[in-house]
C-alpha cells in the first residue's frame, strides 16, 4: 500500500506541475492496477487458512482416461480373483472303513452303502440272492444268520447250499443242509434209503458207534459213508450185531 500511495502522490505532483487534468486519470488507473497486482501477489504468498467445514465429497465421479480405466479394471479383477481364492475352502473327505470294501451298492448322491447280509443280485436279468460280509460275497464259507438263528453255507459260486451234504476242510467234517438251507443238527435224517445222524452241537455227520438219545439205543454208522449199518459187523476188533430194521445193537 505504501508503494501505491507514492505513485498517487507522484501523479498529483505531475498534474500540478503540468497544470493538466487529463494526466491525472491515467495515473490513477495505473495505480489501481498496480495495487491489484500487489494484492494478488500477497494473497498467493500467504497460505490459506484451513476451512472449519470439511469438504463434502462430490456426487459426480471425475472422468477417467481410457488407459487409467483399463489399469483400474485389471487391478479390480486381480483383487476379485484374490478374494475368491481366499474364500475357497477345501472340505476334507473322511473315509469310512466300511466303504473301502470291494462290493458296494449305489446310495444317495456320491455316497455308497456297504452290503451286508442278504442282497439281491441280477444274473442275466434273473434275481439271485447272495450273502455279503462287509461288502464281500460269501464263497465257500459258513455264515451265521442271526435273523433265523441258523448256520448257512455258500458254495464257490456264492449260491446257498440246499438239500445237500458239504465237506468243511478246516473242521474236517461232513454236514448236511436241508431244503431251506439250514444245517441239520441233533437228529437223524433219511436220505436215498439210508439213515444218517448229525451231531447236536457241531452238525457233523456221525460215524462209528453212536448213542441216540431219542431212541435210547446204540447204533453203528459206517466210517466212510456215515450210513447206519445193520446185521453183523466187526467194530474195533469186536464182533457186534445190529437189528436189521432199527439198527439197535
PDB file of C-alpha atoms in Angstrom:
ATOM      1  CA  UNK A   1       0.000   0.000   0.000  1.00  0.00           C
ATOM      2  CA  UNK A   2       2.890   2.344   0.613  1.00  0.00           C
ATOM      3  CA  UNK A   3       4.067   1.952  -2.961  1.00  0.00           C
ATOM      4  CA  UNK A   4       0.632   2.817  -4.340  1.00  0.00           C
ATOM      5  CA  UNK A   5       0.458   5.973  -2.183  1.00  0.00           C
ATOM      6  CA  UNK A   6       3.783   7.067  -3.519  1.00  0.00           C
ATOM      7  CA  UNK A   7       2.581   6.547  -7.049  1.00  0.00           C
ATOM      8  CA  UNK A   8      -0.591   8.599  -6.421  1.00  0.00           C
ATOM      9  CA  UNK A   9       1.472  11.400  -4.926  1.00  0.00           C
ATOM     10  CA  UNK A  10       3.710  11.401  -7.951  1.00  0.00           C
ATOM     11  CA  UNK A  11       0.721  11.579 -10.227  1.00  0.00           C
ATOM     12  CA  UNK A  12      -0.748  14.520  -8.362  1.00  0.00           C
ATOM     13  CA  UNK A  13       2.554  16.268  -8.456  1.00  0.00           C
ATOM     14  CA  UNK A  14       2.680  15.788 -12.176  1.00  0.00           C
ATOM     15  CA  UNK A  15      -0.813  17.237 -12.550  1.00  0.00           C
ATOM     16  CA  UNK A  16       0.151  20.320 -10.606  1.00  0.00           C
ATOM     17  CA  UNK A  17       3.370  20.728 -12.488  1.00  0.00           C
ATOM     18  CA  UNK A  18       1.844  20.498 -15.911  1.00  0.00           C
ATOM     19  CA  UNK A  19      -1.486  22.007 -14.936  1.00  0.00           C
ATOM     20  CA  UNK A  20      -3.403  19.461 -16.922  1.00  0.00           C
ATOM     21  CA  UNK A  21      -6.213  17.335 -15.506  1.00  0.00           C
ATOM     22  CA  UNK A  22      -6.009  14.858 -18.425  1.00  0.00           C
ATOM     23  CA  UNK A  23      -2.871  13.247 -16.988  1.00  0.00           C
ATOM     24  CA  UNK A  24      -4.435  12.523 -13.593  1.00  0.00           C
ATOM     25  CA  UNK A  25      -6.872   9.809 -14.726  1.00  0.00           C
ATOM     26  CA  UNK A  26      -4.303   7.563 -16.434  1.00  0.00           C
ATOM     27  CA  UNK A  27      -2.090   7.854 -13.410  1.00  0.00           C
ATOM     28  CA  UNK A  28      -4.897   6.836 -11.065  1.00  0.00           C
ATOM     29  CA  UNK A  29      -5.874   3.848 -13.249  1.00  0.00           C
ATOM     30  CA  UNK A  30      -2.311   2.755 -13.374  1.00  0.00           C
ATOM     31  CA  UNK A  31      -2.088   2.984  -9.596  1.00  0.00           C
ATOM     32  CA  UNK A  32      -5.228   0.826  -9.182  1.00  0.00           C
ATOM     33  CA  UNK A  33      -3.818  -1.840 -11.497  1.00  0.00           C
ATOM     34  CA  UNK A  34      -0.561  -1.876  -9.610  1.00  0.00           C
ATOM     35  CA  UNK A  35      -2.456  -2.103  -6.327  1.00  0.00           C
ATOM     36  CA  UNK A  36      -4.448  -5.096  -7.617  1.00  0.00           C
ATOM     37  CA  UNK A  37      -1.313  -6.901  -8.765  1.00  0.00           C
ATOM     38  CA  UNK A  38       0.348  -6.351  -5.393  1.00  0.00           C
ATOM     39  CA  UNK A  39      -2.706  -7.679  -3.560  1.00  0.00           C
ATOM     40  CA  UNK A  40      -2.764 -10.783  -5.750  1.00  0.00           C
ATOM     41  CA  UNK A  41       0.932 -11.445  -5.087  1.00  0.00           C
ATOM     42  CA  UNK A  42       0.424 -11.097  -1.343  1.00  0.00           C
ATOM     43  CA  UNK A  43      -2.553 -13.418  -1.470  1.00  0.00           C
ATOM     44  CA  UNK A  44      -0.511 -16.019  -3.368  1.00  0.00           C
ATOM     45  CA  UNK A  45       2.353 -15.753  -0.882  1.00  0.00           C
ATOM     46  CA  UNK A  46       0.056 -16.030   2.155  1.00  0.00           C
ATOM     47  CA  UNK A  47      -1.008 -19.684   2.958  1.00  0.00           C
ATOM     48  CA  UNK A  48      -4.764 -20.244   3.054  1.00  0.00           C
ATOM     49  CA  UNK A  49      -6.304 -20.831   6.466  1.00  0.00           C
ATOM     50  CA  UNK A  50      -7.789 -24.312   6.948  1.00  0.00           C
ATOM     51  CA  UNK A  51     -11.513 -24.496   6.442  1.00  0.00           C
ATOM     52  CA  UNK A  52     -13.596 -25.265   9.514  1.00  0.00           C
ATOM     53  CA  UNK A  53     -16.131 -27.124   7.403  1.00  0.00           C
ATOM     54  CA  UNK A  54     -14.786 -30.393   5.867  1.00  0.00           C
ATOM     55  CA  UNK A  55     -15.003 -30.628   2.163  1.00  0.00           C
ATOM     56  CA  UNK A  56     -18.033 -32.640   1.115  1.00  0.00           C
ATOM     57  CA  UNK A  57     -17.438 -35.418  -1.405  1.00  0.00           C
ATOM     58  CA  UNK A  58     -18.780 -34.766  -4.818  1.00  0.00           C
ATOM     59  CA  UNK A  59     -21.606 -36.929  -6.097  1.00  0.00           C
ATOM     60  CA  UNK A  60     -20.149 -36.814  -9.560  1.00  0.00           C
ATOM     61  CA  UNK A  61     -17.287 -39.111 -10.481  1.00  0.00           C
ATOM     62  CA  UNK A  62     -14.424 -37.461 -12.287  1.00  0.00           C
ATOM     63  CA  UNK A  63     -13.853 -38.742 -15.795  1.00  0.00           C
ATOM     64  CA  UNK A  64     -11.139 -41.383 -16.088  1.00  0.00           C
ATOM     65  CA  UNK A  65      -8.899 -41.710 -19.081  1.00  0.00           C
ATOM     66  CA  UNK A  66      -9.113 -44.987 -21.050  1.00  0.00           C
ATOM     67  CA  UNK A  67      -5.616 -46.002 -20.001  1.00  0.00           C
ATOM     68  CA  UNK A  68      -6.223 -45.400 -16.293  1.00  0.00           C
ATOM     69  CA  UNK A  69      -9.645 -47.065 -16.597  1.00  0.00           C
ATOM     70  CA  UNK A  70      -8.094 -50.194 -18.108  1.00  0.00           C
ATOM     71  CA  UNK A  71      -5.489 -50.373 -15.356  1.00  0.00           C
ATOM     72  CA  UNK A  72      -8.176 -49.945 -12.723  1.00  0.00           C
ATOM     73  CA  UNK A  73     -10.205 -52.763 -14.289  1.00  0.00           C
ATOM     74  CA  UNK A  74      -7.210 -55.093 -14.275  1.00  0.00           C
ATOM     75  CA  UNK A  75      -6.482 -54.262 -10.656  1.00  0.00           C
ATOM     76  CA  UNK A  76     -10.127 -54.856  -9.696  1.00  0.00           C
ATOM     77  CA  UNK A  77     -10.132 -58.226 -11.486  1.00  0.00           C
ATOM     78  CA  UNK A  78      -6.916 -59.238  -9.734  1.00  0.00           C
ATOM     79  CA  UNK A  79      -8.316 -58.154  -6.372  1.00  0.00           C
ATOM     80  CA  UNK A  80     -11.551 -60.098  -7.019  1.00  0.00           C
ATOM     81  CA  UNK A  81      -9.603 -63.204  -8.061  1.00  0.00           C
ATOM     82  CA  UNK A  82      -7.509 -62.975  -4.911  1.00  0.00           C
ATOM     83  CA  UNK A  83     -10.664 -62.598  -2.805  1.00  0.00           C
ATOM     84  CA  UNK A  84     -12.194 -65.646  -4.491  1.00  0.00           C
ATOM     85  CA  UNK A  85      -9.053 -67.671  -3.780  1.00  0.00           C
ATOM     86  CA  UNK A  86      -9.130 -66.596  -0.154  1.00  0.00           C
ATOM     87  CA  UNK A  87     -12.775 -67.616   0.162  1.00  0.00           C
ATOM     88  CA  UNK A  88     -12.264 -71.055  -1.318  1.00  0.00           C
ATOM     89  CA  UNK A  89     -12.216 -73.765   1.325  1.00  0.00           C
ATOM     90  CA  UNK A  90     -11.145 -77.370   0.989  1.00  0.00           C
ATOM     91  CA  UNK A  91     -13.510 -79.806   2.646  1.00  0.00           C
ATOM     92  CA  UNK A  92     -11.604 -82.839   3.935  1.00  0.00           C
ATOM     93  CA  UNK A  93     -13.084 -86.169   2.966  1.00  0.00           C
ATOM     94  CA  UNK A  94     -13.374 -88.800   5.621  1.00  0.00           C
ATOM     95  CA  UNK A  95     -13.160 -92.342   4.586  1.00  0.00           C
ATOM     96  CA  UNK A  96     -15.451 -94.730   6.286  1.00  0.00           C
ATOM     97  CA  UNK A  97     -13.646 -98.060   6.816  1.00  0.00           C
ATOM     98  CA  UNK A  98     -16.791 -99.892   5.686  1.00  0.00           C
ATOM     99  CA  UNK A  99     -16.789 -98.134   2.342  1.00  0.00           C
ATOM    100  CA  UNK A 100     -13.411 -99.457   1.328  1.00  0.00           C
ATOM    101  CA  UNK A 101     -14.775-102.937   0.655  1.00  0.00           C
ATOM    102  CA  UNK A 102     -14.835-104.081  -2.955  1.00  0.00           C
ATOM    103  CA  UNK A 103     -18.584-104.603  -3.408  1.00  0.00           C
ATOM    104  CA  UNK A 104     -20.884-101.656  -2.719  1.00  0.00           C
ATOM    105  CA  UNK A 105     -24.292-100.602  -3.900  1.00  0.00           C
ATOM    106  CA  UNK A 106     -25.214 -97.053  -5.003  1.00  0.00           C
ATOM    107  CA  UNK A 107     -26.699 -94.739  -2.421  1.00  0.00           C
ATOM    108  CA  UNK A 108     -27.930 -91.135  -2.490  1.00  0.00           C
ATOM    109  CA  UNK A 109     -25.580 -88.822  -4.307  1.00  0.00           C
ATOM    110  CA  UNK A 110     -21.971 -89.916  -4.151  1.00  0.00           C
ATOM    111  CA  UNK A 111     -22.349 -91.964  -1.001  1.00  0.00           C
ATOM    112  CA  UNK A 112     -22.136 -95.736  -1.132  1.00  0.00           C
ATOM    113  CA  UNK A 113     -23.648 -98.269   1.265  1.00  0.00           C
ATOM    114  CA  UNK A 114     -21.718-101.357   2.298  1.00  0.00           C
ATOM    115  CA  UNK A 115     -23.531-104.576   1.505  1.00  0.00           C
ATOM    116  CA  UNK A 116     -24.119-106.911   4.415  1.00  0.00           C
ATOM    117  CA  UNK A 117     -26.305-109.971   4.871  1.00  0.00           C
ATOM    118  CA  UNK A 118     -28.785-110.983   2.197  1.00  0.00           C
ATOM    119  CA  UNK A 119     -28.570-108.980  -1.007  1.00  0.00           C
ATOM    120  CA  UNK A 120     -30.320-109.422  -4.345  1.00  0.00           C
ATOM    121  CA  UNK A 121     -28.179-109.525  -7.476  1.00  0.00           C
ATOM    122  CA  UNK A 122     -29.329-109.961 -11.044  1.00  0.00           C
ATOM    123  CA  UNK A 123     -27.799-112.611 -13.302  1.00  0.00           C
ATOM    124  CA  UNK A 124     -28.996-112.250 -16.879  1.00  0.00           C
ATOM    125  CA  UNK A 125     -31.999-110.365 -15.548  1.00  0.00           C
ATOM    126  CA  UNK A 126     -32.854-113.083 -13.017  1.00  0.00           C
ATOM    127  CA  UNK A 127     -32.870-112.038  -9.330  1.00  0.00           C
ATOM    128  CA  UNK A 128     -30.492-114.141  -7.234  1.00  0.00           C
ATOM    129  CA  UNK A 129     -29.886-113.789  -3.511  1.00  0.00           C
ATOM    130  CA  UNK A 130     -26.316-113.755  -2.202  1.00  0.00           C
ATOM    131  CA  UNK A 131     -24.808-113.197   1.209  1.00  0.00           C
ATOM    132  CA  UNK A 132     -22.311-110.391   1.831  1.00  0.00           C
ATOM    133  CA  UNK A 133     -19.953-109.763   4.731  1.00  0.00           C
ATOM    134  CA  UNK A 134     -18.654-106.177   4.778  1.00  0.00           C
ATOM    135  CA  UNK A 135     -19.212-105.891   1.044  1.00  0.00           C
ATOM    136  CA  UNK A 136     -17.584-109.236   0.164  1.00  0.00           C
ATOM    137  CA  UNK A 137     -19.735-112.004  -1.263  1.00  0.00           C
ATOM    138  CA  UNK A 138     -19.641-115.220   0.796  1.00  0.00           C
ATOM    139  CA  UNK A 139     -17.971-118.032  -1.189  1.00  0.00           C
ATOM    140  CA  UNK A 140     -17.035-121.460   0.183  1.00  0.00           C
ATOM    141  CA  UNK A 141     -17.994-120.053   3.537  1.00  0.00           C
ATOM    142  CA  UNK A 142     -20.173-120.879   6.514  1.00  0.00           C
ATOM    143  CA  UNK A 143     -22.113-117.926   7.952  1.00  0.00           C
ATOM    144  CA  UNK A 144     -24.456-117.365  10.862  1.00  0.00           C
ATOM    145  CA  UNK A 145     -27.808-115.812  10.038  1.00  0.00           C
ATOM    146  CA  UNK A 146     -28.954-114.004  13.187  1.00  0.00           C
ATOM    147  CA  UNK A 147     -32.414-113.390  11.721  1.00  0.00           C
ATOM    148  CA  UNK A 148     -33.159-117.124  11.625  1.00  0.00           C
ATOM    149  CA  UNK A 149     -30.564-118.331  14.175  1.00  0.00           C
ATOM    150  CA  UNK A 150     -29.290-120.798  11.608  1.00  0.00           C
ATOM    151  CA  UNK A 151     -25.953-121.748  10.093  1.00  0.00           C
ATOM    152  CA  UNK A 152     -25.772-121.389   6.312  1.00  0.00           C
ATOM    153  CA  UNK A 153     -23.253-122.456   3.703  1.00  0.00           C
ATOM    154  CA  UNK A 154     -22.410-120.760   0.405  1.00  0.00           C
ATOM    155  CA  UNK A 155     -20.627-122.550  -2.401  1.00  0.00           C
ATOM    156  CA  UNK A 156     -17.847-121.210  -4.596  1.00  0.00           C
ATOM    157  CA  UNK A 157     -20.365-119.541  -6.914  1.00  0.00           C
ATOM    158  CA  UNK A 158     -21.965-117.714  -3.986  1.00  0.00           C
ATOM    159  CA  UNK A 159     -25.111-119.850  -4.089  1.00  0.00           C
ATOM    160  CA  UNK A 160     -26.574-121.135  -0.838  1.00  0.00           C
ATOM    161  CA  UNK A 161     -26.288-124.868  -0.221  1.00  0.00           C
ATOM    162  CA  UNK A 162     -29.716-126.512  -0.001  1.00  0.00           C
ATOM    163  CA  UNK A 163     -30.630-130.186   0.444  1.00  0.00           C
ATOM    164  CA  UNK A 164     -27.047-131.313   0.103  1.00  0.00           C
ATOM    165  CA  UNK A 165     -24.004-132.529   2.015  1.00  0.00           C
ATOM    166  CA  UNK A 166     -20.997-130.219   2.355  1.00  0.00           C
ATOM    167  CA  UNK A 167     -17.464-131.062   3.425  1.00  0.00           C
ATOM    168  CA  UNK A 168     -15.689-128.434   5.529  1.00  0.00           C
ATOM    169  CA  UNK A 169     -11.918-128.820   5.164  1.00  0.00           C
ATOM    170  CA  UNK A 170     -10.989-126.705   8.181  1.00  0.00           C
ATOM    171  CA  UNK A 171     -13.276-128.603  10.527  1.00  0.00           C
ATOM    172  CA  UNK A 172     -12.674-131.868   8.690  1.00  0.00           C
ATOM    173  CA  UNK A 173     -16.331-132.826   8.842  1.00  0.00           C
ATOM    174  CA  UNK A 174     -19.324-133.521   6.652  1.00  0.00           C
ATOM    175  CA  UNK A 175     -22.509-131.574   7.358  1.00  0.00           C
ATOM    176  CA  UNK A 176     -25.912-131.517   5.729  1.00  0.00           C
ATOM    177  CA  UNK A 177     -28.267-128.674   4.852  1.00  0.00           C
ATOM    178  CA  UNK A 178     -31.998-129.151   4.434  1.00  0.00           C
ATOM    179  CA  UNK A 179     -34.294-127.742   1.745  1.00  0.00           C
ATOM    180  CA  UNK A 180     -34.308-124.359   3.495  1.00  0.00           C
ATOM    181  CA  UNK A 181     -30.528-124.263   3.533  1.00  0.00           C
ATOM    182  CA  UNK A 182     -30.351-124.746   7.322  1.00  0.00           C
ATOM    183  CA  UNK A 183     -27.736-127.026   8.859  1.00  0.00           C
ATOM    184  CA  UNK A 184     -29.198-130.234  10.271  1.00  0.00           C
ATOM    185  CA  UNK A 185     -28.261-130.775  13.921  1.00  0.00           C
ATOM    186  CA  UNK A 186     -29.104-133.242  16.683  1.00  0.00           C
ATOM    187  CA  UNK A 187     -31.326-135.565  14.684  1.00  0.00           C
ATOM    188  CA  UNK A 188     -31.456-138.411  12.198  1.00  0.00           C
ATOM    189  CA  UNK A 189     -32.001-137.742   8.525  1.00  0.00           C
ATOM    190  CA  UNK A 190     -33.241-140.196   5.932  1.00  0.00           C
ATOM    191  CA  UNK A 191     -31.674-139.838   2.511  1.00  0.00           C
ATOM    192  CA  UNK A 192     -31.659-142.184  -0.513  1.00  0.00           C
ATOM    193  CA  UNK A 193     -32.883-145.164   1.548  1.00  0.00           C
ATOM    194  CA  UNK A 194     -30.275-144.665   4.270  1.00  0.00           C
ATOM    195  CA  UNK A 195     -30.295-143.216   7.766  1.00  0.00           C
ATOM    196  CA  UNK A 196     -27.758-140.650   8.973  1.00  0.00           C
ATOM    197  CA  UNK A 197     -27.240-138.770  12.176  1.00  0.00           C
ATOM    198  CA  UNK A 198     -25.790-135.280  12.728  1.00  0.00           C
ATOM    199  CA  UNK A 199     -24.242-134.023  15.933  1.00  0.00           C
ATOM    200  CA  UNK A 200     -26.385-131.671  18.011  1.00  0.00           C
ATOM    201  CA  UNK A 201     -23.548-129.167  18.563  1.00  0.00           C
ATOM    202  CA  UNK A 202     -21.271-129.267  15.529  1.00  0.00           C
ATOM    203  CA  UNK A 203     -23.658-130.667  12.937  1.00  0.00           C
ATOM    204  CA  UNK A 204     -21.001-133.195  11.942  1.00  0.00           C
ATOM    205  CA  UNK A 205     -22.168-136.418  10.349  1.00  0.00           C
ATOM    206  CA  UNK A 206     -21.902-139.247  12.852  1.00  0.00           C
ATOM    207  CA  UNK A 207     -19.508-142.138  12.131  1.00  0.00           C
ATOM    208  CA  UNK A 208     -18.802-145.258  14.173  1.00  0.00           C
ATOM    209  CA  UNK A 209     -20.661-146.202  17.318  1.00  0.00           C
ATOM    210  CA  UNK A 210     -23.216-143.543  18.280  1.00  0.00           C
ATOM    211  CA  UNK A 211     -25.784-143.329  21.055  1.00  0.00           C
ATOM    212  CA  UNK A 212     -29.180-141.938  20.011  1.00  0.00           C
ATOM    213  CA  UNK A 213     -30.885-140.341  22.999  1.00  0.00           C
ATOM    214  CA  UNK A 214     -34.257-140.153  21.329  1.00  0.00           C
ATOM    215  CA  UNK A 215     -34.325-143.860  20.518  1.00  0.00           C
ATOM    216  CA  UNK A 216     -32.278-144.774  23.590  1.00  0.00           C
ATOM    217  CA  UNK A 217     -30.123-147.108  21.571  1.00  0.00           C
ATOM    218  CA  UNK A 218     -26.612-147.658  20.302  1.00  0.00           C
ATOM    219  CA  UNK A 219     -26.227-147.823  16.546  1.00  0.00           C
ATOM    220  CA  UNK A 220     -23.353-148.054  14.150  1.00  0.00           C
ATOM    221  CA  UNK A 221     -22.610-145.699  11.231  1.00  0.00           C
ATOM    222  CA  UNK A 222     -20.076-146.534   8.532  1.00  0.00           C
ATOM    223  CA  UNK A 223     -16.777-144.686   8.967  1.00  0.00           C
ATOM    224  CA  UNK A 224     -16.658-143.721   5.303  1.00  0.00           C
ATOM    225  CA  UNK A 225     -20.251-143.126   4.209  1.00  0.00           C
ATOM    226  CA  UNK A 226     -21.885-142.294   7.549  1.00  0.00           C
ATOM    227  CA  UNK A 227     -24.771-144.654   6.762  1.00  0.00           C
ATOM    228  CA  UNK A 228     -26.431-146.696   9.540  1.00  0.00           C
ATOM    229  CA  UNK A 229     -25.370-150.353   9.471  1.00  0.00           C
ATOM    230  CA  UNK A 230     -27.376-153.480  10.149  1.00  0.00           C
ATOM    231  CA  UNK A 231     -26.546-157.085  10.919  1.00  0.00           C
ATOM    232  CA  UNK A 232     -23.134-158.433  11.948  1.00  0.00           C
ATOM    233  CA  UNK A 233     -20.058-156.148  11.897  1.00  0.00           C
ATOM    234  CA  UNK A 234     -16.613-156.079  13.402  1.00  0.00           C
ATOM    235  CA  UNK A 235     -16.161-152.802  15.261  1.00  0.00           C
ATOM    236  CA  UNK A 236     -12.801-152.021  16.860  1.00  0.00           C
ATOM    237  CA  UNK A 237     -11.961-155.748  16.779  1.00  0.00           C
ATOM    238  CA  UNK A 238     -15.269-156.743  18.319  1.00  0.00           C
ATOM    239  CA  UNK A 239     -17.986-158.807  16.636  1.00  0.00           C
ATOM    240  CA  UNK A 240     -21.263-156.964  17.038  1.00  0.00           C
ATOM    241  CA  UNK A 241     -24.746-157.419  15.747  1.00  0.00           C
ATOM    242  CA  UNK A 242     -27.292-154.692  14.887  1.00  0.00           C
ATOM    243  CA  UNK A 243     -31.005-155.131  14.402  1.00  0.00           C
ATOM    244  CA  UNK A 244     -31.852-155.428  10.664  1.00  0.00           C
ATOM    245  CA  UNK A 245     -34.765-152.970  10.998  1.00  0.00           C
ATOM    246  CA  UNK A 246     -33.910-150.499  13.750  1.00  0.00           C
ATOM    247  CA  UNK A 247     -30.106-150.778  13.764  1.00  0.00           C
ATOM    248  CA  UNK A 248     -30.098-151.219  17.509  1.00  0.00           C
ATOM    249  CA  UNK A 249     -27.095-153.092  18.872  1.00  0.00           C
TER     250      UNK A 249
END
